[in-house]
Amino acid sequence: MFRSSKNAECVIILSILLFLHPIGVDNAPASNTTKEPMKSLDSEWAKDISQQAKAAEIHAMLNTKVDPCIDFYQYACGNWYRHHPAQLFNHLITDRFQLIASAFDRRLQLVLSEPRGHDVVETKLKDFYHACKLVEKDEVRYKVALQRIYQEFGKLPMLDGEDWKSEEFSWWESVAKIQHKYGKQIILAVDIMADIVNNTGNKVYIGPPDFSISSGIKILSTLQEITTVQHMKRFFGIEETKGTKITKELIAFERALVRGGSDSRKGLTLHDLLSLKSVGELRKMYNESLDLAKFLQLALGAERVPDYIYIYDEKYLNSVVKIIAETPPHVVANYILWQMVQPYIVDVKKGNMAKWCVERTKKYFGKFVDYMIYQRYKDPDVEKEVYDMWNEVREVFRSELRGNKLDWIINSTRDYALQKLDAMKLYINSYESENFTAEYVDIELTRNNYVENLQKILQRESSRKLQRQNGPVVPLEAPEVFTFTPVYNVLENNIKIPVALLQPRYFWGAHYPQALKYATLGYLIAHEMVHGFDDDGRNYDKLGNLRNWWDEKSTYQFEERRKCFQAQYHKYRYDGHQLRNDVSQAENIADNAGVKLAYEAYQRWLNAQRSANVTGIERSETFSQLHFNNEQLFFIAFAQLWCDDVQSFFRTALAISDSHAPGMYRVIGSLSNFQEFSWVFKCGQDAPMDPEFKCSLY
Ligand SMILES: [Zn+2]
């Protein structure tokens, strides 16, 4: 419904990617597929090889024909596309987080392919994976199972034609019943989560579901149209002309729904969009067209519904009622039942089934997958590095909040910011304390029926969610979503580090210069930390409750600085289009402050080494194969985190659909605001990477 957590990477694009191209291409170094942490890397010989490999990798991405002071992204990433061409690999986009994801998937696939599970839960996971792979071999059985899915909720106009009776169909009753049983949120999403203003109790929320498509992005709706027509033909035998007509109706209906909601670009916060309403009042508002009390009874499966619920985006709710009144009922019915079967659709090219099933396993057993991989590959040294880095980065921000640099924030507000920072926690998502055996005890899966297995899983997820009505408090958007970058959750005031990020030698390694670790891990952690203080995060207190703790004067100053970023990034052009003129600058604020804080942490570490007279520090902080000093390496490693290659037809969509700037501007935007960068690269006064006027917040 809405996101309370943020991560450094582009989740939207990743999910689109998984939807269209679920398969990663094996293009990461083979050394990363090893099963055990490589302790043998301690030998001098291995150290040398590992350093040489990293230096070669950094060098291979550079385009040294470009002046770093003119376009640092092109300088650092100019040759990425030659080594990771999106088109050739059949991806919409290639980037470094994808390499991490593929490496993680390969590990998971190895585990899933082992004949026996270590315990009962692992065995269930392997049964699920096995049944998934079988779909390819028995498509007839699969299609029959697919038909049964929607038949539970009535007839489907696109298939049953004349047999379908509009008078027997109530859109909101169907939506409520489907959501109750299988948790699939269609048109109206109901959630039970922590109360936004007092997170010691739960509340019911109603709002728009996550739509499969964002409004107005032409290339994505074209792709969606093509795949939908294909699915209708392949799985339901609907011929192409008819399929195209129905698909157009479905997309137009969904687009109308999306347009009916508030525009996410206007920077409306949760505070602006949420309203607490009495169910009695709502019942009167929509009376015959949508009986909200009855709707809630069906969706929650409860005789008594709460007196008050949160409406997320009232504008959306009002439009839904209007749009449905204006849409032919058969279109609405087609839409609802088509949405309902979506989770079961297996759309994968021959030969890619195993990798696709790895993705599904991650999707439905996310926490357990993290736990399982963590148990097999954990490395205490890497973990210590993460926690140490967190402490160092936090200490830098702490002293900035105490010092003169942030004197535009008045003292009382700074005092509370410090309290919030102290209360912030960082975890590794290893789920070691979870009792998975108890969690999965009530679910029986077979080794040969994927659709039935999935149905059971979804049913179980839904009933667990409904138990929250009387159960313990659940944070909004509990971190069940699989990501490969750290995530900050505003409502819990904490940062979670995914297990996938702990894989060694992607960004930093034991024998690389520490500059690389600060520029990648340090920056990623600092970025998430700053989300607690960006234009959205600053509206939440140290306990994660929505509460204003900023004084008026500092708020005004904050706004002025935020506007500076808004203007700066809106001027950037990507694929001929200006970047969005977003009121919300959270990601740019986090990028800009994140790299500065990480750099400062690195400088502190370096000074400590120098004062302790640690021998060989200057040499160990550089690569003998590369002609860069340690500070230059820091900036190159930071920039190379964002190297990407995007297929040309997809560039516009990327620029307008994501709240994160495209990779090149994450580099150019934040480094051109950072004076130290241009000193390190000795940029001239008028260099594009060193403009006279710089935006700055933290
Ligand atoms: Zn972020």
XYZ file of C-alpha atoms in Angstrom, residues 265-567:
303
model
C 5.605 13.330 -7.119
C 3.888 16.095 -5.163
C 5.836 15.059 -2.091
C 2.773 14.334 0.033
C 3.848 12.607 3.204
C 2.096 9.809 5.041
C 0.861 12.539 7.344
C -0.859 14.332 4.452
C -2.371 11.179 3.020
C -3.597 9.330 6.091
C -6.867 10.126 7.821
C -8.524 8.341 10.703
C -12.223 7.816 9.920
C -15.129 6.208 11.669
C -16.537 3.231 9.792
C -20.057 4.564 10.365
C -19.154 7.806 8.634
C -17.556 5.951 5.715
C -20.561 3.722 5.341
C -22.747 6.766 4.793
C -20.276 8.312 2.355
C -20.378 5.505 -0.170
C -23.656 3.843 0.916
C -24.920 1.642 -1.923
C -21.902 1.594 -4.199
C -19.548 0.323 -1.521
C -20.711 -0.923 1.869
C -17.432 -0.414 3.710
C -18.603 -2.010 6.953
C -19.626 -5.177 5.134
C -16.500 -5.005 2.986
C -14.329 -4.937 6.097
C -16.289 -7.761 7.696
C -15.592 -9.955 4.671
C -11.986 -8.915 4.226
C -11.087 -9.237 7.897
C -13.296 -12.272 8.470
C -14.624 -10.674 11.629
C -18.166 -10.140 12.857
C -17.195 -6.869 14.476
C -15.150 -4.347 12.574
C -13.121 -1.642 14.328
C -14.904 1.670 14.926
C -12.080 3.675 13.402
C -9.764 2.856 10.511
C -7.084 4.710 8.610
C -7.817 5.737 5.048
C -4.660 6.082 3.006
C -5.344 8.585 0.225
C -9.008 9.508 0.480
C -8.866 10.921 -3.040
C -8.206 7.394 -4.304
C -11.149 5.896 -2.436
C -13.524 8.513 -3.831
C -12.290 7.947 -7.371
C -12.576 4.154 -7.129
C -16.301 4.362 -6.483
C -16.722 6.789 -9.377
C -14.518 4.896 -11.848
C -16.249 1.589 -11.164
C -19.686 3.179 -11.685
C -18.496 4.348 -15.117
C -16.843 1.061 -16.167
C -18.809 -1.851 -17.726
C -19.161 -4.557 -15.013
C -17.621 -7.265 -17.206
C -14.393 -5.237 -17.452
C -14.260 -4.896 -13.663
C -14.891 -8.646 -13.235
C -12.223 -9.532 -15.808
C -9.801 -7.234 -14.036
C -10.410 -8.672 -10.568
C -10.170 -12.332 -11.583
C -7.228 -11.706 -13.892
C -5.393 -10.001 -11.027
C -6.283 -12.910 -8.800
C -4.561 -15.479 -11.062
C -1.414 -13.373 -11.555
C 0.655 -14.824 -8.703
C 0.229 -18.292 -10.225
C 1.334 -17.420 -13.758
C 4.521 -19.221 -14.731
C 6.037 -17.291 -17.579
C 9.511 -18.420 -18.342
C 11.459 -19.412 -21.384
C 12.610 -23.003 -21.855
C 15.817 -23.759 -19.997
C 15.356 -20.921 -17.494
C 12.975 -22.752 -15.202
C 15.478 -23.544 -12.425
C 16.527 -19.921 -12.028
C 12.939 -18.746 -12.175
C 12.026 -21.190 -9.417
C 14.927 -19.890 -7.317
C 13.316 -16.441 -7.585
C 9.928 -17.811 -6.502
C 11.467 -19.624 -3.563
C 13.071 -16.369 -2.446
C 9.778 -14.562 -2.845
C 7.750 -16.918 -0.688
C 10.372 -18.048 1.809
C 12.341 -14.785 1.942
C 13.277 -14.781 5.621
C 14.062 -18.473 5.735
C 16.210 -18.225 2.601
C 18.246 -15.461 4.225
C 18.554 -17.542 7.377
C 19.588 -20.670 5.480
C 22.239 -18.977 3.359
C 23.505 -17.091 6.384
C 23.909 -20.326 8.350
C 25.971 -21.847 5.569
C 28.159 -18.899 4.634
C 28.395 -16.623 7.666
C 31.721 -14.990 8.338
C 32.228 -13.235 11.701
C 34.959 -10.992 10.259
C 32.641 -9.507 7.669
C 29.946 -8.968 10.273
C 32.337 -7.188 12.553
C 33.279 -4.873 9.706
C 29.623 -3.972 9.193
C 29.048 -3.145 12.868
C 32.329 -1.254 13.163
C 31.506 0.782 10.105
C 28.068 1.586 11.497
C 29.618 2.834 14.727
C 32.173 4.936 12.892
C 29.706 6.531 10.504
C 27.300 7.239 13.327
C 30.060 8.819 15.377
C 30.891 11.188 12.494
C 27.286 12.304 12.189
C 27.068 12.653 15.961
C 30.020 15.019 16.072
C 28.651 17.024 13.159
C 25.390 17.455 15.034
C 27.387 18.634 18.035
C 29.762 20.911 16.089
C 29.432 24.190 14.182
C 28.902 22.766 10.736
C 25.180 22.301 11.233
C 24.538 25.568 13.035
C 21.537 26.271 10.829
C 19.652 23.799 13.045
C 18.870 25.324 16.426
C 20.210 23.576 19.509
C 17.032 22.029 20.888
C 16.281 20.403 17.520
C 19.878 19.214 17.252
C 19.603 17.717 20.729
C 16.623 15.667 19.674
C 18.339 14.661 16.415
C 21.153 13.285 18.560
C 18.666 11.333 20.637
C 17.127 9.916 17.498
C 20.550 8.993 16.163
C 21.433 7.262 19.438
C 18.179 5.318 19.372
C 18.767 4.146 15.788
C 19.761 0.487 15.490
C 21.390 -1.627 12.830
C 20.727 -5.321 12.298
C 21.893 -8.017 9.940
C 18.856 -9.798 8.536
C 19.974 -13.248 9.593
C 16.750 -14.132 11.449
C 18.719 -16.272 13.871
C 16.196 -15.886 16.656
C 13.176 -16.942 14.566
C 11.599 -20.291 15.223
C 11.037 -21.378 11.640
C 10.015 -24.918 12.571
C 7.047 -23.547 14.500
C 6.338 -20.963 11.810
C 6.034 -23.547 9.043
C 4.569 -26.385 11.099
C 1.041 -25.959 9.715
C 1.918 -26.075 6.051
C 2.062 -29.257 3.983
C 3.573 -28.962 0.525
C 3.776 -31.564 -2.227
C 6.641 -32.254 -4.610
C 4.466 -32.148 -7.689
C 1.766 -29.456 -7.563
C 3.138 -25.934 -7.759
C -0.214 -24.138 -8.010
C -1.636 -25.973 -5.003
C 1.526 -25.317 -2.992
C 1.390 -21.646 -3.782
C -2.290 -21.506 -2.879
C -1.503 -22.991 0.520
C 1.329 -20.556 1.110
C -0.760 -17.539 0.177
C -3.644 -18.763 2.291
C -1.375 -19.229 5.260
C 0.193 -15.784 4.814
C -3.227 -14.222 4.702
C -4.535 -15.944 7.808
C -1.389 -14.946 9.707
C -1.903 -11.374 8.664
C -5.510 -11.449 9.842
C -4.460 -12.769 13.224
C -2.717 -9.453 13.757
C -6.128 -7.979 14.555
C -5.703 -9.262 18.085
C -2.038 -10.134 17.967
C 1.227 -8.339 18.616
C 2.122 -5.028 17.029
C 3.470 -5.354 13.513
C 5.571 -2.590 12.029
C 4.317 -1.151 8.781
C 5.815 -2.941 5.815
C 7.595 -5.558 7.866
C 10.801 -6.328 5.995
C 9.572 -9.329 4.091
C 10.645 -7.829 0.811
C 13.871 -9.210 -0.518
C 16.512 -6.594 -1.176
C 20.219 -6.504 -1.837
C 20.998 -3.183 -0.240
C 20.544 -1.971 3.333
C 17.087 -0.654 4.185
C 16.041 2.060 6.660
C 12.622 1.712 8.240
C 11.291 5.057 9.479
C 8.670 3.461 11.689
C 11.167 1.348 13.569
C 14.095 3.753 13.325
C 16.424 0.987 12.282
C 18.638 -0.162 9.424
C 18.593 -3.735 8.191
C 21.517 -5.221 6.294
C 20.629 -8.009 3.869
C 22.596 -11.243 4.006
C 23.416 -10.911 0.295
C 25.513 -7.802 0.982
C 27.845 -9.785 3.234
C 29.233 -11.731 0.286
C 32.944 -11.003 0.190
C 34.930 -9.183 -2.466
C 32.108 -7.509 -4.347
C 32.764 -4.064 -3.000
C 35.325 -4.431 -0.283
C 37.640 -7.190 0.875
C 40.098 -7.941 3.636
C 43.154 -7.100 1.535
C 41.859 -4.175 -0.448
C 42.592 -0.598 0.569
C 40.176 0.490 3.307
C 39.187 3.416 1.071
C 37.050 0.944 -0.888
C 35.205 -0.246 2.174
C 34.388 3.292 3.349
C 33.285 4.332 -0.145
C 30.881 1.393 -0.509
C 29.784 -0.134 2.789
C 30.393 3.128 4.651
C 28.451 5.144 2.122
C 25.541 2.627 1.975
C 25.154 2.651 5.758
C 25.470 6.448 5.949
C 22.886 6.818 3.173
C 20.363 4.765 5.179
C 21.189 6.580 8.397
C 20.486 9.947 6.757
C 17.022 8.686 5.742
C 16.119 9.100 9.397
C 16.703 12.858 8.912
C 15.636 13.502 5.312
C 12.490 15.393 4.261
C 10.320 12.391 5.090
C 12.263 10.702 7.895
C 12.576 13.894 9.929
C 8.807 13.767 10.515
C 9.222 10.690 12.731
C 10.533 10.665 16.270
C 13.104 8.359 17.794
C 10.494 5.670 18.429
C 9.260 5.794 14.860
C 6.050 7.653 15.618
C 4.853 10.359 13.270
C 5.554 13.512 15.308
C 7.053 16.873 14.480
C 10.169 17.555 16.534
C 11.611 20.299 14.337
C 11.330 23.956 15.402
C 9.997 26.464 12.911
C 13.252 28.266 12.185
C 15.216 25.097 11.446
C 12.311 23.762 9.382
C 12.470 26.882 7.216
C 16.223 26.436 6.758
C 15.753 22.766 5.927
C 13.164 23.643 3.284
C 15.459 26.172 1.614
C 18.190 23.536 1.380
C 15.805 20.903 0.126
C 14.655 23.256 -2.636
C 18.275 23.663 -3.710
C 18.495 19.910 -4.383
C 15.129 19.944 -6.128
C 16.321 22.615 -8.559
